[in-house]
XYZ file of C-alpha atoms in Angstrom:
428
model
C 15.688 -12.138 13.174
C 12.933 -9.660 12.319
C 9.463 -10.529 13.572
C 6.756 -9.294 11.244
C 2.999 -8.846 11.181
C 1.282 -8.948 7.783
C -1.971 -7.037 7.423
C -3.755 -8.171 4.272
C -1.978 -11.508 4.192
C -4.285 -13.147 1.627
C -3.910 -10.437 -1.023
C -1.269 -10.161 -3.728
C 1.287 -8.267 -1.617
C 0.566 -10.389 1.458
C 1.117 -13.718 -0.298
C 4.289 -12.461 -1.976
C 5.559 -11.237 1.393
C 5.050 -14.736 2.748
C 7.053 -16.077 -0.180
C 9.930 -13.741 0.729
C 9.713 -14.959 4.325
C 9.825 -18.574 3.146
C 13.040 -17.843 1.253
C 14.690 -16.210 4.284
C 13.610 -18.211 7.347
C 16.857 -17.326 9.108
C 16.109 -13.597 8.780
C 12.313 -13.300 9.043
C 9.575 -14.746 11.215
C 5.855 -14.104 10.751
C 4.119 -13.687 14.107
C 0.809 -12.100 13.074
C -1.622 -12.381 10.149
C -4.682 -10.301 9.327
C -7.179 -10.438 6.474
C -10.721 -9.289 5.908
C -12.743 -12.446 5.299
C -10.687 -15.247 3.703
C -10.555 -17.246 6.895
C -9.655 -20.570 5.286
C -6.671 -18.995 3.514
C -5.496 -17.308 6.701
C -5.804 -20.616 8.542
C -3.647 -22.325 5.911
C -1.041 -19.553 6.162
C -1.030 -19.759 9.954
C -0.413 -23.503 9.861
C 2.351 -23.170 7.263
C 4.235 -20.440 9.134
C 3.295 -21.380 12.702
C 1.588 -18.035 13.376
C -0.160 -17.601 16.733
C -1.741 -14.156 16.361
C -4.591 -13.744 13.868
C -7.211 -11.082 13.151
C -10.146 -11.102 10.722
C -11.719 -7.792 9.796
C -15.165 -9.257 9.097
C -16.931 -9.446 12.459
C -19.582 -11.751 10.974
C -17.045 -14.579 10.933
C -16.938 -14.754 14.733
C -18.723 -17.885 15.900
C -18.626 -19.549 12.482
C -17.500 -23.150 12.099
C -14.259 -21.972 10.474
C -13.643 -19.552 13.351
C -14.175 -22.292 15.907
C -11.697 -24.524 14.079
C -9.156 -21.691 13.881
C -9.666 -20.861 17.561
C -9.083 -24.474 18.500
C -5.864 -24.532 16.494
C -4.625 -21.264 18.018
C -5.448 -22.704 21.425
C -3.429 -25.830 20.680
C -0.495 -23.671 19.643
C -0.754 -21.755 22.912
C 2.077 -22.468 25.298
C -0.319 -22.496 28.238
C -2.940 -24.554 26.428
C -5.695 -22.050 27.223
C -8.616 -21.349 24.923
C -8.089 -18.567 22.378
C -9.958 -15.366 23.010
C -12.264 -14.653 20.043
C -14.252 -11.635 21.198
C -11.739 -8.857 20.535
C -8.009 -8.464 20.268
C -7.971 -5.890 23.071
C -8.427 -8.614 25.671
C -6.201 -10.894 23.636
C -3.291 -8.464 23.874
C -3.688 -8.427 27.631
C -3.561 -12.209 27.429
C -0.163 -11.924 25.724
C 1.043 -9.631 28.470
C 0.109 -12.292 31.011
C 2.747 -14.520 29.460
C 0.475 -16.734 27.373
C 0.462 -17.119 23.609
C -2.170 -17.324 20.891
C -4.715 -14.606 19.968
C -7.686 -14.457 17.620
C -9.725 -11.308 17.055
C -12.538 -10.118 14.813
C -13.447 -6.667 13.519
C -11.523 -3.623 12.322
C -10.261 -2.839 15.819
C -8.701 -6.294 16.028
C -6.810 -5.714 12.778
C -5.570 -2.320 13.973
C -4.458 -3.661 17.330
C -2.566 -6.498 15.669
C -0.338 -3.734 14.258
C 0.645 -2.962 17.860
C 1.556 -6.514 18.858
C 4.270 -6.015 21.494
C 6.756 -8.538 20.110
C 6.504 -7.320 16.475
C 9.403 -5.462 14.849
C 7.888 -4.743 11.427
C 4.293 -4.309 10.266
C 3.612 -4.924 6.575
C 0.456 -2.976 5.756
C -0.971 -4.520 2.593
C -4.591 -3.713 3.385
C -6.671 -2.417 0.483
C -8.339 0.971 0.713
C -8.728 3.681 3.317
C -9.062 1.098 6.104
C -5.277 0.859 6.153
C -4.783 4.374 7.549
C -5.697 3.502 11.153
C -3.372 0.521 11.101
C -0.479 2.587 9.725
C -0.888 5.192 12.457
C -1.160 2.488 15.119
C 2.008 0.734 13.947
C 4.111 3.901 13.977
C 2.680 5.038 17.316
C 3.690 1.653 18.751
C 7.260 2.093 17.484
C 7.072 -0.508 14.706
C 8.791 -0.203 11.357
C 5.987 0.299 8.820
C 6.528 -1.476 5.496
C 3.801 0.271 3.550
C 1.942 -1.118 0.554
C -1.345 0.599 1.423
C -1.386 3.648 -0.847
C -4.324 5.236 0.896
C -2.408 5.682 4.158
C -0.338 8.432 2.573
C -2.869 9.643 0.014
C -5.583 10.168 2.633
C -3.516 10.699 5.772
C -0.017 11.686 4.694
C -0.295 14.806 6.854
C -0.693 12.481 9.862
C 1.594 9.592 8.852
C 4.739 11.528 7.914
C 5.064 13.391 11.250
C 4.646 10.075 13.084
C 7.349 8.479 10.923
C 9.727 11.383 11.529
C 9.190 11.169 15.269
C 9.909 7.434 15.197
C 13.014 8.025 13.076
C 14.335 10.304 15.811
C 13.633 7.654 18.442
C 15.326 4.956 16.350
C 18.431 7.116 15.947
C 18.508 7.917 19.655
C 18.220 4.302 20.824
C 20.562 2.821 18.208
C 17.987 0.955 16.108
C 18.602 3.088 13.003
C 21.331 2.188 10.473
C 24.646 3.964 10.918
C 24.157 5.727 7.573
C 21.144 6.458 5.409
C 17.481 6.901 6.387
C 16.433 5.695 9.841
C 13.904 3.391 8.194
C 10.732 3.856 10.240
C 8.675 4.029 7.037
C 9.695 1.721 4.195
C 7.692 1.976 0.955
C 6.796 -1.304 -0.719
C 5.520 0.153 -4.004
C 8.016 -0.606 -6.748
C 8.068 3.072 -7.755
C 8.647 4.501 -4.301
C 11.039 1.738 -3.339
C 12.994 2.642 -6.484
C 13.126 6.354 -5.623
C 14.083 5.506 -2.039
C 17.056 3.510 -3.285
C 18.078 6.120 -5.870
C 18.246 8.690 -3.067
C 20.458 6.622 -0.759
C 23.642 8.590 -0.096
C 22.374 11.639 -1.989
C 21.674 15.181 -0.782
C 17.930 15.860 -1.069
C 18.655 19.538 -1.781
C 20.326 18.494 -5.045
C 17.249 16.685 -6.398
C 15.475 18.590 -9.185
C 12.801 16.077 -10.194
C 11.302 12.681 -9.408
C 10.244 10.589 -12.394
C 7.503 8.107 -11.523
C 7.196 5.472 -14.223
C 3.945 3.920 -15.448
C 3.332 0.925 -17.670
C 0.408 2.711 -19.286
C -1.935 -0.140 -18.387
C -3.898 -2.331 -20.809
C -5.440 0.623 -22.693
C -2.324 2.623 -23.507
C -2.814 4.481 -26.793
C -6.587 4.119 -26.897
C -8.990 7.045 -27.305
C -11.967 7.880 -25.089
C -14.274 6.617 -27.826
C -12.529 3.240 -27.729
C -13.009 3.030 -23.951
C -16.778 3.549 -23.982
C -17.755 -0.104 -23.625
C -14.793 -1.479 -21.659
C -15.647 -4.468 -19.454
C -14.153 -5.339 -16.040
C -12.418 -8.366 -17.555
C -10.645 -6.174 -20.098
C -9.592 -3.635 -17.481
C -8.250 -6.345 -15.165
C -5.841 -7.668 -17.815
C -2.716 -5.740 -16.803
C 0.159 -6.235 -19.273
C 3.051 -6.594 -16.821
C 2.024 -6.732 -13.133
C -0.018 -9.299 -11.222
C -2.127 -7.279 -8.807
C -5.461 -7.313 -7.002
C -8.668 -6.245 -8.744
C -8.949 -2.726 -7.321
C -5.306 -1.822 -7.995
C -5.532 -3.304 -11.511
C -8.495 -1.067 -12.348
C -6.692 1.944 -10.868
C -3.683 1.110 -13.011
C -5.819 1.014 -16.149
C -7.347 4.447 -15.421
C -3.964 5.888 -14.296
C -5.517 6.710 -10.922
C -2.947 4.345 -9.441
C -0.207 6.580 -10.811
C -1.984 9.625 -9.433
C -2.064 8.062 -5.995
C 1.660 7.334 -6.308
C 2.379 10.970 -7.155
C 0.659 12.063 -3.932
C 2.570 9.379 -2.020
C 5.859 10.579 -3.513
C 5.061 14.137 -2.461
C 4.684 13.025 1.155
C 7.472 10.434 1.262
C 10.166 12.602 -0.287
C 8.937 16.120 0.620
C 8.869 17.038 -3.066
C 6.622 19.733 -4.608
C 4.124 18.478 -7.174
C 5.674 20.508 -9.986
C 8.856 18.482 -9.457
C 7.149 15.088 -9.746
C 6.541 13.870 -13.292
C 4.937 10.711 -14.636
C 6.436 9.009 -17.676
C 5.007 5.935 -19.407
C 7.585 3.144 -19.674
C 5.671 0.168 -21.131
C 8.304 -2.508 -20.407
C 8.127 -1.700 -16.659
C 11.870 -2.359 -16.454
C 12.607 1.090 -15.041
C 10.710 1.407 -11.778
C 11.377 5.138 -11.297
C 14.131 7.740 -11.640
C 15.627 10.680 -9.781
C 16.962 13.707 -11.654
C 19.563 15.960 -10.024
C 20.414 19.635 -10.418
C 23.469 18.872 -12.567
C 21.318 17.022 -15.113
C 22.323 13.539 -13.971
C 19.571 10.935 -13.689
C 19.739 7.822 -11.527
C 17.295 5.101 -12.554
C 16.288 1.948 -10.712
C 15.838 -1.112 -12.944
C 14.756 -4.611 -12.055
C 12.572 -7.585 -12.863
C 8.835 -6.889 -12.822
C 8.227 -8.811 -9.615
C 6.904 -7.227 -6.422
C 8.975 -9.566 -4.269
C 12.030 -7.387 -4.975
C 10.680 -4.166 -3.385
C 8.972 -6.202 -0.653
C 12.266 -7.862 0.255
C 14.201 -4.590 0.282
C 11.623 -3.034 2.613
C 12.181 -5.954 4.992
C 15.960 -6.298 4.604
C 16.957 -2.605 4.763
C 19.704 -1.539 5.291
C 20.999 -4.892 4.031
C 20.460 -6.528 0.641
C 19.714 -10.234 0.499
C 19.928 -12.753 -2.336
C 17.437 -11.967 -5.124
C 14.047 -13.609 -4.565
C 13.559 -13.892 -8.353
C 15.645 -14.279 -11.492
C 17.618 -11.037 -12.028
C 17.006 -8.797 -15.023
C 18.783 -10.001 -18.173
C 19.770 -6.906 -20.136
C 20.640 -8.963 -23.208
C 16.981 -9.984 -23.492
C 15.425 -6.682 -22.443
C 15.351 -5.167 -25.930
C 14.318 -1.552 -26.293
C 13.040 0.850 -23.654
C 10.151 3.131 -24.626
C 9.153 6.411 -23.012
C 6.112 8.580 -23.632
C 4.025 11.183 -21.883
C 0.781 10.028 -20.219
C -2.476 10.938 -21.981
C -4.243 12.895 -19.249
C -7.091 13.909 -21.569
C -8.161 10.302 -22.102
C -7.079 9.166 -18.647
C -8.244 12.153 -16.625
C -7.880 10.401 -13.253
C -4.186 11.304 -13.228
C -4.987 15.004 -13.663
C -7.622 14.755 -10.925
C -5.048 13.283 -8.551
C -2.525 16.040 -9.274
C -5.244 18.612 -8.565
C -6.266 16.896 -5.329
C -2.660 16.743 -4.162
C -1.932 20.362 -4.994
C -5.055 21.576 -3.176
C -4.274 19.198 -0.329
C -6.171 19.047 2.944
C -9.153 16.705 2.837
C -9.532 16.734 -0.972
C -7.282 13.666 -1.530
C -9.428 11.797 1.023
C -12.559 12.666 -0.947
C -10.937 11.711 -4.234
C -9.798 8.358 -2.864
C -13.162 7.460 -1.308
C -15.089 8.374 -4.449
C -12.677 6.349 -6.559
C -13.065 3.270 -4.353
C -16.857 3.433 -4.696
C -16.736 4.074 -8.438
C -14.275 1.217 -9.038
C -16.409 -1.178 -6.968
C -19.478 -0.161 -8.979
C -17.621 -0.766 -12.248
C -16.417 -4.197 -11.108
C -20.011 -5.043 -10.145
C -21.103 -3.857 -13.631
C -23.203 -1.118 -12.063
C -21.169 1.738 -13.546
C -19.169 2.410 -16.695
C -15.412 2.503 -17.131
C -15.245 6.162 -18.163
C -17.778 6.890 -15.424
C -15.134 6.148 -12.757
C -13.275 9.419 -13.344
C -16.525 11.304 -13.947
C -17.839 10.184 -10.559
C -14.597 11.173 -8.826
C -14.610 14.595 -10.482
C -18.217 15.257 -9.436
C -17.597 14.423 -5.779
C -14.365 16.440 -5.673
C -16.192 19.462 -7.073
C -18.915 19.097 -4.430
C -16.295 19.013 -1.662
C -14.413 22.007 -2.994
C -17.670 23.963 -3.205
C -18.348 23.185 0.465
C -14.789 23.985 1.517
C -11.694 21.789 1.781
C -10.538 21.314 5.369
C -7.113 21.017 6.928
C -6.306 17.433 8.001
C -6.427 17.189 11.793
C -7.294 13.611 12.829
C -8.165 10.106 11.702
C -11.711 10.633 13.019
C -12.122 13.707 10.828
C -10.884 11.792 7.779
C -13.256 8.921 8.515
C -16.173 11.355 8.579
C -15.093 12.957 5.297
C -14.553 9.506 3.801
C -18.087 8.417 4.722
C -19.566 11.586 3.208
C -17.602 11.138 -0.024
C -18.692 7.523 -0.373
C -22.330 8.480 -0.040
C -21.929 11.253 -2.628
C -20.120 8.832 -4.929
C -22.948 6.317 -4.712
C -25.276 9.078 -5.866
C -22.996 9.908 -8.802
C -22.293 6.493 -10.318
C -22.161 7.054 -14.054
């Protein structure tokens, strides 16, 4: 039985993770849930799965009627029958150590500390945005397997995350928690693309890999010109042709920034130079990514376009469990198309490659500016094409001032705050 904590439980990845858990109750148990502000949804999830440890990132919810109701329920679930602590999770964790059960915390620190829950085995980080970096670091530092769906953890802090994961891999091998063969599994990617590459590399010699092919659907505007994208609305950009995702990720997918973030992730996850990572548009989304080897052979990972498959593999590794969805029917698949991405029209992908190649704090700046620009577009305060223009402007400002080497989470938070302010001044 693996005991898991889900950070971002009310989002797309979080709810699909819960569905996987529901299908494998003999293998998985949810013991912690965290979300930003959807307290009623978290409460419903906690009741359904009997979860005793809960954190809400929005501190303003503390003391609300919903919080009082949730606290009362957590208290009732407590083995000792004591009142739930609602001030911070720091004291709540001490409460666990005293042998009692049931915790409720508010604020970003509470969410981060939930990732260190002593009895947890796996932390699913499905938080949206740069806020997920602290939680990823905390989970690995606490010796938890990190099932990672938060792109920004690696994009912004890959230089911090990967060394932590390698250290934990060594510990897992030393104490017998790692599989007998294959990767030790401290860091399991949930993205369909990275999960695909991870599986294609199982049993292979990394020195014999010549290229990683990261596939893209092309988004809802594949084939369109810049002129045709001038008056795009949020509703149009949110209409992804194959994947059901949250608003921010859907917009990133339409601009190809999402694919750029995945390229940077792949660089960190698989220690691959950027000139050996290529993006190819595969509109059917049947091929989730491919690995090319020095002898010209290519191994591709195919599957149904359903995120529950990579989520389940991240949780089941090194085992494979019964498919959580209908398997791919090749007789109905039809043709497979491939084409090069249009980086002139969708310049966000080129910006991401540049940020990754320069490295240091530039990916952090790129990511923060993109988050602000996407939020402005969704609020109809900025234009669709203005997203990439805003990101480019802020990146150029940072490069002019001098890109720094990544040294700490605190440093990245400071850079992130600066980039957000510059982005707000450059909404186009």
